[in-house]
XYZ file of C-alpha atoms in Angstrom:
599
model
C -85.318 238.586 2.080
C -87.163 242.019 3.349
C -86.825 241.145 7.404
C -82.779 240.326 6.546
C -82.627 243.487 5.123
C -84.397 245.256 7.623
C -82.356 244.003 10.033
C -79.141 244.929 8.733
C -80.776 248.828 8.333
C -81.367 248.629 12.060
C -77.789 247.218 12.710
C -76.500 250.222 10.806
C -78.763 252.616 12.115
C -77.591 251.335 16.091
C -73.702 251.066 14.779
C -73.985 254.759 13.860
C -75.486 255.888 16.625
C -72.939 254.452 18.688
C -70.134 255.912 16.389
C -71.728 259.406 16.802
C -72.210 258.992 20.372
C -68.599 258.157 20.686
C -67.480 260.766 18.267
C -69.623 263.632 19.899
C -68.945 262.452 23.657
C -65.402 261.183 23.400
C -63.318 261.482 20.985
C -64.261 265.190 19.508
C -64.151 266.250 23.979
C -60.664 264.708 24.599
C -59.343 265.406 21.019
C -59.982 268.949 21.878
C -59.436 268.607 25.239
C -55.535 267.319 24.625
C -55.602 270.707 22.203
C -55.905 272.823 24.886
C -53.444 271.121 27.001
C -50.938 271.469 24.568
C -51.792 275.326 24.413
C -51.244 275.132 27.873
C -48.067 273.620 27.786
C -46.577 275.836 25.031
C -47.810 278.923 26.670
C -45.673 278.023 29.377
C -42.908 277.177 27.654
C -42.939 280.365 25.850
C -43.453 282.356 29.445
C -39.746 280.783 29.900
C -38.277 281.676 26.598
C -38.827 285.129 27.280
C -38.321 284.620 31.246
C -35.642 281.830 30.961
C -33.942 283.516 34.642
C -36.772 282.490 36.123
C -36.185 278.618 35.148
C -35.600 276.098 37.816
C -32.434 274.665 38.650
C -31.776 271.465 40.256
C -34.253 269.288 40.936
C -36.721 272.414 42.066
C -39.827 272.759 40.499
C -41.726 276.277 38.828
C -45.251 276.476 38.708
C -47.236 278.781 36.187
C -51.328 278.705 36.861
C -53.276 278.967 34.191
C -54.555 282.292 35.463
C -51.266 283.927 35.938
C -50.759 283.083 32.089
C -53.736 284.443 31.040
C -53.267 287.441 33.162
C -49.743 288.135 31.356
C -51.431 287.059 27.824
C -49.283 283.969 26.916
C -52.449 282.146 26.594
C -56.161 283.035 25.282
C -59.264 281.306 27.237
C -59.615 277.931 27.102
C -63.131 276.737 26.999
C -65.003 273.611 27.798
C -66.148 271.415 25.127
C -69.422 272.333 23.605
C -69.783 275.337 26.405
C -68.865 278.665 26.906
C -67.487 278.203 29.971
C -63.932 278.670 30.755
C -61.343 275.580 32.191
C -60.363 276.197 35.587
C -57.720 278.913 35.539
C -57.248 278.363 39.592
C -56.979 274.633 39.236
C -54.979 274.393 36.096
C -51.053 274.670 35.964
C -47.971 273.808 34.578
C -44.865 272.269 36.130
C -41.298 272.664 35.131
C -38.247 270.789 36.320
C -35.240 270.197 35.312
C -33.926 266.530 35.088
C -30.618 266.085 33.828
C -29.486 268.336 30.873
C -33.066 269.584 29.954
C -36.481 270.925 31.286
C -39.259 268.602 31.437
C -43.083 270.384 31.780
C -45.915 268.582 33.704
C -49.033 270.047 32.651
C -52.471 269.567 34.528
C -55.676 271.079 32.843
C -58.943 270.637 34.267
C -62.236 271.683 31.950
C -65.715 270.701 33.470
C -65.288 266.677 34.070
C -62.380 266.437 32.016
C -59.057 266.364 33.645
C -55.273 265.600 33.054
C -53.779 262.478 33.950
C -50.816 264.040 35.450
C -50.537 263.566 39.371
C -52.013 266.603 40.969
C -52.639 265.902 44.364
C -50.857 265.968 47.333
C -49.522 263.221 49.644
C -51.807 261.851 52.418
C -50.603 263.252 55.998
C -52.015 260.788 58.462
C -51.779 262.903 62.278
C -50.904 261.335 65.764
C -53.692 261.605 68.046
C -57.032 263.629 66.907
C -57.443 266.114 64.751
C -59.390 268.197 67.533
C -57.978 268.636 70.940
C -59.806 270.173 73.919
C -57.330 271.528 76.670
C -58.316 273.123 80.099
C -56.961 276.179 80.847
C -53.543 275.956 82.010
C -52.991 272.157 80.942
C -50.339 271.515 79.189
C -49.876 271.212 75.386
C -48.066 268.521 73.941
C -47.240 268.299 70.321
C -48.345 264.421 68.908
C -46.882 265.113 64.986
C -47.292 263.156 62.146
C -47.717 259.322 62.001
C -47.370 259.086 58.342
C -47.116 261.172 55.217
C -48.040 258.827 52.066
C -47.900 259.699 48.201
C -49.657 257.282 45.447
C -47.042 258.229 43.401
C -44.135 258.629 45.330
C -45.420 256.342 48.158
C -43.415 256.836 51.791
C -42.369 259.736 52.469
C -40.050 261.521 55.192
C -42.123 262.434 57.945
C -39.208 264.833 59.033
C -40.366 267.121 55.538
C -43.423 267.955 57.023
C -43.780 271.790 57.897
C -45.462 272.386 61.007
C -46.858 276.090 61.685
C -48.279 277.713 64.378
C -47.534 275.214 66.985
C -47.379 277.541 70.168
C -50.564 277.154 71.820
C -50.741 279.105 74.826
C -52.881 277.279 77.318
C -53.229 280.065 79.891
C -55.565 281.788 77.408
C -58.882 280.945 76.157
C -59.278 280.557 72.607
C -59.236 277.839 69.190
C -55.565 277.641 68.263
C -54.842 275.997 64.155
C -51.465 273.887 64.135
C -50.979 273.312 60.265
C -49.005 270.599 59.023
C -47.994 270.840 54.936
C -46.232 268.659 52.824
C -45.245 268.267 49.285
C -44.535 265.378 46.731
C -41.971 265.065 44.454
C -44.013 267.374 42.146
C -44.738 269.956 44.483
C -48.386 269.432 44.822
C -49.065 270.365 48.158
C -51.498 268.888 51.024
C -52.465 271.130 54.255
C -54.067 269.147 57.135
C -54.827 271.276 60.031
C -55.098 270.494 64.126
C -57.868 272.485 66.138
C -56.955 272.601 69.728
C -59.462 274.458 72.081
C -58.381 276.043 75.176
C -61.262 275.968 77.203
C -62.725 276.050 80.618
C -64.100 273.008 82.188
C -66.192 273.195 84.729
C -64.384 270.252 86.980
C -60.712 272.085 86.206
C -62.122 275.250 88.265
C -63.184 273.147 90.830
C -59.946 271.276 91.140
C -58.188 274.652 90.614
C -59.834 276.668 93.687
C -60.288 273.832 95.810
C -56.534 272.615 95.492
C -57.752 269.548 94.178
C -59.775 268.655 97.211
C -62.888 268.637 94.494
C -65.151 270.524 97.001
C -65.576 273.507 98.327
C -65.151 274.809 102.154
C -65.366 277.673 104.400
C -66.241 281.353 103.458
C -66.033 280.104 99.538
C -66.398 283.081 97.337
C -65.811 282.314 93.528
C -68.338 279.296 93.680
C -71.378 281.466 92.068
C -73.094 280.113 88.862
C -75.883 280.811 86.834
C -77.746 278.230 85.659
C -81.633 278.600 84.432
C -82.056 281.972 85.268
C -81.140 281.047 88.915
C -78.102 281.976 91.189
C -76.495 278.299 92.460
C -73.383 277.728 94.291
C -70.910 274.985 93.303
C -70.800 272.583 95.798
C -68.057 269.812 93.968
C -67.583 267.253 92.306
C -68.707 263.219 92.564
C -66.337 260.703 92.157
C -67.373 260.236 88.153
C -66.653 263.999 87.872
C -70.110 265.237 87.522
C -70.491 268.320 89.526
C -73.251 269.733 92.258
C -74.818 272.694 92.471
C -77.357 273.648 95.202
C -79.573 276.964 94.952
C -78.244 279.982 96.442
C -81.308 281.127 97.704
C -84.160 279.227 99.493
C -86.771 278.799 96.821
C -89.828 277.799 98.674
C -90.959 276.035 102.139
C -92.388 272.735 102.071
C -93.142 270.457 104.865
C -90.143 267.423 105.279
C -92.153 264.306 103.895
C -93.228 266.466 100.484
C -89.920 267.285 99.692
C -88.969 265.047 96.936
C -92.666 265.397 95.437
C -92.107 268.967 95.188
C -88.890 268.905 93.742
C -89.730 266.496 91.127
C -93.199 267.643 90.204
C -93.175 271.184 90.591
C -89.177 272.719 90.854
C -87.948 270.475 88.563
C -90.585 271.791 85.600
C -89.495 275.172 85.934
C -86.427 274.355 84.928
C -85.537 275.511 80.833
C -85.141 272.478 78.204
C -81.390 273.633 77.339
C -80.743 273.700 80.961
C -82.248 269.782 81.293
C -79.525 268.968 79.068
C -76.949 269.510 80.823
C -77.772 267.652 83.751
C -77.722 263.924 84.988
C -79.164 261.884 87.681
C -77.286 261.656 90.960
C -77.716 259.397 94.533
C -78.297 261.750 97.272
C -77.270 260.523 100.794
C -80.170 259.961 102.993
C -78.738 259.190 106.422
C -81.088 258.567 109.114
C -79.017 260.796 111.575
C -78.410 261.318 115.402
C -77.192 264.519 117.144
C -73.745 262.593 117.387
C -72.905 261.741 114.222
C -74.073 264.976 112.617
C -70.982 266.149 112.026
C -69.557 262.955 109.689
C -68.418 263.488 106.299
C -69.001 259.917 105.415
C -72.316 258.864 103.654
C -73.500 254.993 104.689
C -76.866 255.214 103.356
C -77.672 256.460 99.555
C -81.031 256.702 97.812
C -82.060 256.101 94.316
C -80.657 258.234 91.719
C -82.357 261.945 91.207
C -82.933 264.365 88.991
C -82.591 266.696 91.798
C -82.392 266.657 95.825
C -81.194 268.578 98.627
C -77.927 268.498 100.749
C -77.180 266.550 103.592
C -75.556 266.959 107.030
C -72.683 264.988 105.387
C -72.349 267.530 102.698
C -72.279 270.459 105.059
C -69.517 268.726 107.230
C -67.770 268.590 104.219
C -68.021 272.041 103.379
C -66.717 273.089 106.941
C -63.458 274.955 107.436
C -62.993 274.875 111.108
C -66.962 276.151 112.451
C -67.116 278.299 109.040
C -69.092 277.010 105.948
C -70.856 278.759 103.201
C -73.659 276.356 103.370
C -74.895 278.192 106.493
C -77.776 280.465 105.706
C -79.943 282.698 107.811
C -83.515 280.722 106.758
C -84.370 277.365 107.933
C -83.367 275.022 105.671
C -84.237 271.335 105.619
C -81.334 268.670 105.438
C -82.039 265.272 103.097
C -81.569 263.262 106.986
C -84.026 262.530 109.086
C -84.162 261.789 112.740
C -87.174 259.414 113.148
C -90.333 258.716 111.996
C -91.676 262.040 113.121
C -88.629 264.580 112.962
C -86.246 265.551 110.887
C -82.683 267.616 110.418
C -82.675 271.330 109.493
C -79.832 273.605 109.395
C -79.247 277.469 110.209
C -76.518 279.909 111.501
C -78.370 280.818 114.014
C -81.411 279.691 116.320
C -83.241 281.504 118.401
C -82.376 281.002 122.181
C -79.710 278.636 121.256
C -76.249 278.750 121.442
C -74.357 280.323 118.257
C -72.215 277.124 117.945
C -75.394 275.356 117.615
C -76.033 274.562 113.445
C -78.546 271.750 113.504
C -82.075 271.385 114.858
C -84.467 268.630 114.746
C -88.113 269.601 114.311
C -91.227 268.036 113.270
C -91.734 266.869 109.805
C -95.030 268.773 109.641
C -93.413 272.284 109.785
C -92.593 273.973 106.552
C -88.895 275.175 105.881
C -86.648 276.294 103.494
C -85.662 274.576 100.287
C -82.426 275.124 98.400
C -82.892 272.177 95.485
C -79.617 270.258 94.061
C -78.801 269.722 90.557
C -75.740 267.724 89.239
C -74.013 268.627 85.821
C -72.388 266.758 83.299
C -69.022 265.847 83.463
C -66.810 268.080 81.630
C -69.087 270.700 81.298
C -67.315 273.973 79.842
C -67.323 277.473 81.253
C -68.642 279.920 78.698
C -67.754 283.626 81.121
C -67.800 284.512 84.410
C -65.264 284.341 87.279
C -67.369 282.369 89.571
C -67.576 285.467 92.251
C -71.464 286.955 93.696
C -71.130 289.834 90.709
C -69.991 287.707 87.770
C -71.562 284.123 87.957
C -69.763 281.453 85.940
C -72.639 280.958 82.865
C -72.697 277.591 80.925
C -74.359 278.831 77.658
C -77.751 277.593 78.684
C -79.396 280.935 77.913
C -79.426 284.078 76.641
C -80.633 287.356 77.676
C -83.362 289.086 75.655
C -83.043 291.436 73.160
C -84.909 295.071 73.312
C -88.028 294.403 71.386
C -88.468 290.801 72.805
C -91.952 289.720 74.740
C -92.092 289.509 78.588
C -93.595 286.226 78.087
C -91.016 284.711 76.140
C -88.442 284.611 79.074
C -87.595 282.227 81.267
C -88.200 281.356 85.270
C -85.933 283.295 87.850
C -84.823 285.865 85.428
C -85.525 289.554 86.742
C -87.824 292.253 85.811
C -87.992 296.080 87.333
C -91.222 298.069 86.911
C -92.839 300.515 89.123
C -89.590 301.065 91.658
C -89.691 297.409 92.598
C -87.850 294.138 91.227
C -89.614 291.418 90.145
C -89.005 287.771 89.476
C -90.402 285.782 86.910
C -92.546 282.226 87.988
C -93.448 281.411 84.372
C -95.516 282.408 81.436
C -99.373 281.338 82.273
C -100.976 279.727 78.850
C -103.242 282.897 78.291
C -99.672 284.663 77.621
C -99.772 286.563 80.733
C -96.109 286.398 83.113
C -96.573 285.438 86.498
C -94.480 287.529 88.787
C -93.160 287.579 92.258
C -91.760 290.871 94.092
C -88.623 290.618 95.702
C -89.450 292.628 98.351
C -92.669 293.965 100.334
C -94.369 297.163 99.190
C -93.636 300.481 100.790
C -94.171 303.671 100.710
C -90.844 306.221 101.857
C -89.521 303.373 103.678
C -92.109 302.556 105.230
C -93.522 299.298 105.352
C -96.784 299.067 106.218
C -98.296 295.843 107.816
C -101.909 294.842 107.920
C -103.539 291.940 109.995
C -107.216 290.355 109.583
C -109.972 292.342 110.566
C -112.871 289.911 109.990
C -115.028 287.923 112.304
C -114.917 284.000 112.984
C -112.160 281.823 114.141
C -111.150 280.409 110.757
C -109.166 282.912 108.515
C -109.517 281.359 104.985
C -107.693 283.823 102.102
C -110.830 285.592 100.552
C -110.386 288.877 98.174
C -113.961 289.424 98.254
C -114.373 289.359 102.198
C -113.523 293.181 103.519
C -111.253 293.126 106.414
C -109.608 289.682 104.644
C -106.239 290.299 104.063
C -106.690 289.246 100.473
C -109.337 292.234 100.075
C -106.998 294.672 101.396
C -103.768 293.012 99.352
C -106.014 293.536 96.451
C -107.106 296.751 97.035
C -104.739 298.714 98.601
C -101.553 297.457 96.427
C -102.415 300.011 93.999
C -101.489 303.046 96.485
C -98.063 301.503 96.823
C -96.969 300.744 93.148
C -98.131 301.305 89.344
C -101.015 299.118 88.349
C -101.318 299.500 84.531
C -99.101 296.837 83.620
C -100.465 293.986 85.596
C -103.704 291.984 84.291
C -106.400 290.388 86.389
C -105.668 286.880 86.552
C -107.351 283.555 88.470
C -105.292 282.491 91.317
C -105.789 279.412 93.843
C -106.570 279.232 97.266
C -105.248 275.830 99.060
C -106.983 274.846 101.649
C -105.714 272.354 104.449
C -107.188 270.678 107.335
C -104.880 271.828 109.392
C -101.107 271.990 108.381
C -99.856 272.906 104.932
C -98.331 269.607 103.178
C -97.494 270.152 99.172
C -100.043 268.589 97.278
C -102.311 267.330 100.079
C -104.498 270.440 100.215
C -108.488 269.722 101.771
C -110.290 272.000 98.647
C -109.389 275.150 97.164
C -111.158 278.177 96.290
C -110.479 280.269 92.814
C -110.652 284.273 92.610
C -109.884 286.270 89.684
C -107.744 289.408 91.286
C -104.732 291.578 90.163
C -102.746 291.153 93.125
C -102.020 288.456 95.416
C -100.323 286.996 98.056
C -97.682 283.951 97.025
C -98.472 280.619 98.295
C -96.241 278.577 100.619
C -95.036 276.236 98.196
C -94.552 278.921 94.766
C -91.405 279.964 93.343
C -89.240 282.216 94.919
C -92.322 282.609 97.677
C -89.240 282.204 100.445
C -87.876 284.790 102.369
C -84.556 286.161 100.861
C -81.726 288.738 102.189
C -83.191 291.656 101.060
C -86.609 290.479 103.170
C -86.506 292.293 106.790
C -90.392 292.303 107.158
C -92.568 289.576 107.404
C -95.310 289.104 104.757
C -98.480 287.271 104.420
C -98.948 283.924 102.507
C -102.676 282.779 100.743
C -102.704 279.579 102.054
C -105.002 278.790 104.620
C -106.247 276.217 107.019
C -109.911 274.877 108.234
C -108.084 275.329 111.848
C -109.127 277.842 113.907
C -106.927 281.029 113.751
C -104.248 279.117 111.657
C -102.756 281.509 109.462
C -99.195 281.438 107.255
C -96.875 284.343 106.954
C -93.364 284.213 106.672
C -91.511 285.827 109.592
C -88.913 288.811 109.516
C -86.650 285.972 110.637
C -87.238 284.301 106.978
C -89.147 281.023 108.856
C -92.724 280.376 108.054
C -94.772 281.183 110.923
C -98.372 279.690 111.447
C -99.230 279.598 115.321
C -102.879 279.782 115.517
C -102.849 281.027 119.315
C -102.034 284.544 117.602
C -104.917 286.080 116.635
C -103.571 289.661 115.910
C -100.867 288.551 114.015
C -99.416 291.563 111.466
C -97.558 290.867 107.977
C -96.443 293.253 105.565
C -97.597 292.742 101.481
C -95.405 290.864 98.877
C -97.104 289.890 95.847
C -97.858 288.015 93.054
C -99.394 289.120 90.082
C -99.243 288.947 85.945
C -97.830 291.243 83.607
C -100.121 291.860 80.770
C -99.327 289.379 77.264
C -98.053 292.467 75.242
C -95.351 293.974 77.766
C -92.016 294.417 75.939
C -88.618 293.982 77.154
C -86.757 297.595 76.604
C -82.993 297.032 78.002
C -81.084 295.072 80.619
C -79.646 291.461 80.960
C -82.476 289.908 83.058
C -80.344 289.527 86.135
C -80.644 291.128 89.817
C -78.078 293.468 89.206
C -79.321 294.325 85.507
C -82.932 293.394 85.522
C -85.636 293.780 82.558
C -87.099 297.057 82.080
C -90.380 297.512 79.997
C -91.334 299.834 77.069
C -93.848 302.213 79.162
């Protein structure tokens, strides 16, 4: 009997708890809410009793928000049950419509998790096409319109009733345009949908426009410059898949023919920024074996495997011709991708000493080291973020931003420019110790005089050695302070590559290491090749075990290592390391606006 009585007590308690729960969390809150809902409706009615001229006619709808009624003192604050939180004044409203001979009031109140059951959402608008459209500059924008308008209460609505605003898209001007679509249901609930139209400048579109849809540049092209990964390039043209090929606007280094791909893959590519690499795709490059009779062919019969970076072929040069003129011809000797036989490969130059000026290609032994102009392939549909393609204002893709005042120089990237002590330098890389490795853009000089030095050491073998008096290296280390301020530079270890005979990238026989402040550039180093500002030869630190073989870059821009001329002289172009605490004052890191440093 006691057990039965105990069970009954538990049941009664449980029922009581349930009843209390239902009362406190359902019945009372909803009752309280319904009272508030009725207060809102009565406030609206009172408003129209006074402002009866505002009552709508026919099937028109007049909406009064809780916010408006509160401001005009037709209603006091309404609160969420059990709290001091007011109901939503912006989302709550009363709508009135004349139906027959009387007016009907529709009330929607939102209080926390409680809200009225009246239809308060607008219809669903389904657009034709995408909600974001990207157009190339100059393309035609065609308004795609509406596919469907559907309301959960009114069902299918008329497409022609949708209001379209801001539908004038000017594709001659870059920018983002908004097209808005507005629809209402029978209770005047509104839905607004936007379509974004972005007018951009696609790299491919610019090329087609500049080249009259040929897809590649010819003649003396002057609007195909592009700054990428801190370096200046020329746009060559588009591949069949829409990707874009660019070539360095300068010789980066001098490399023997058989080491070109190794140098490109293992050295050059590593100096591109990670952000720049995201713009790139691999591509196949032409590497036909050519004879002099087919150097002018524009058709490639043999393509190699896909590569991250390569060099141009004779076929690329042939396509770029307009008559006998091409923007690709340079004053330096540049390797082409094509070889002639097992021992010789082709080069290009705007002129060759002692040869008819019309000759633009010559074959040389593959052991020689000539200029390398790397070629990269940019993804299809890449957008241009600025510039007009000229040398002064090249296109930019948004792969880097210039430094800000106060940034450390060692945070900057390969290829950017910095000025100090009256000389412009290029950044090669940031060293592991935080110093910044740079190379002077020109040879050292005093009052426009460019002093030249020569080896003044005994012995037939000339190895670059900063500890040996009379050695080129010793002179560079000790005489450089006479030509340039030295306070910003730090001593740093350099490596002197030593070869058995000819220099060949990655195949030195031995090396020596020294700690110095100033050194000659190495043959394979970034930006060590000649440029248009250099009219004086300069020494290189690469060395050979062969008697009298020394390396320098001649004033004609060609690497010179004829071992017969023991008395050769050349200028001083330096590689140095800027201290790790060096801070940028201003500048953009470009050739015409190099970074200046805080003194």
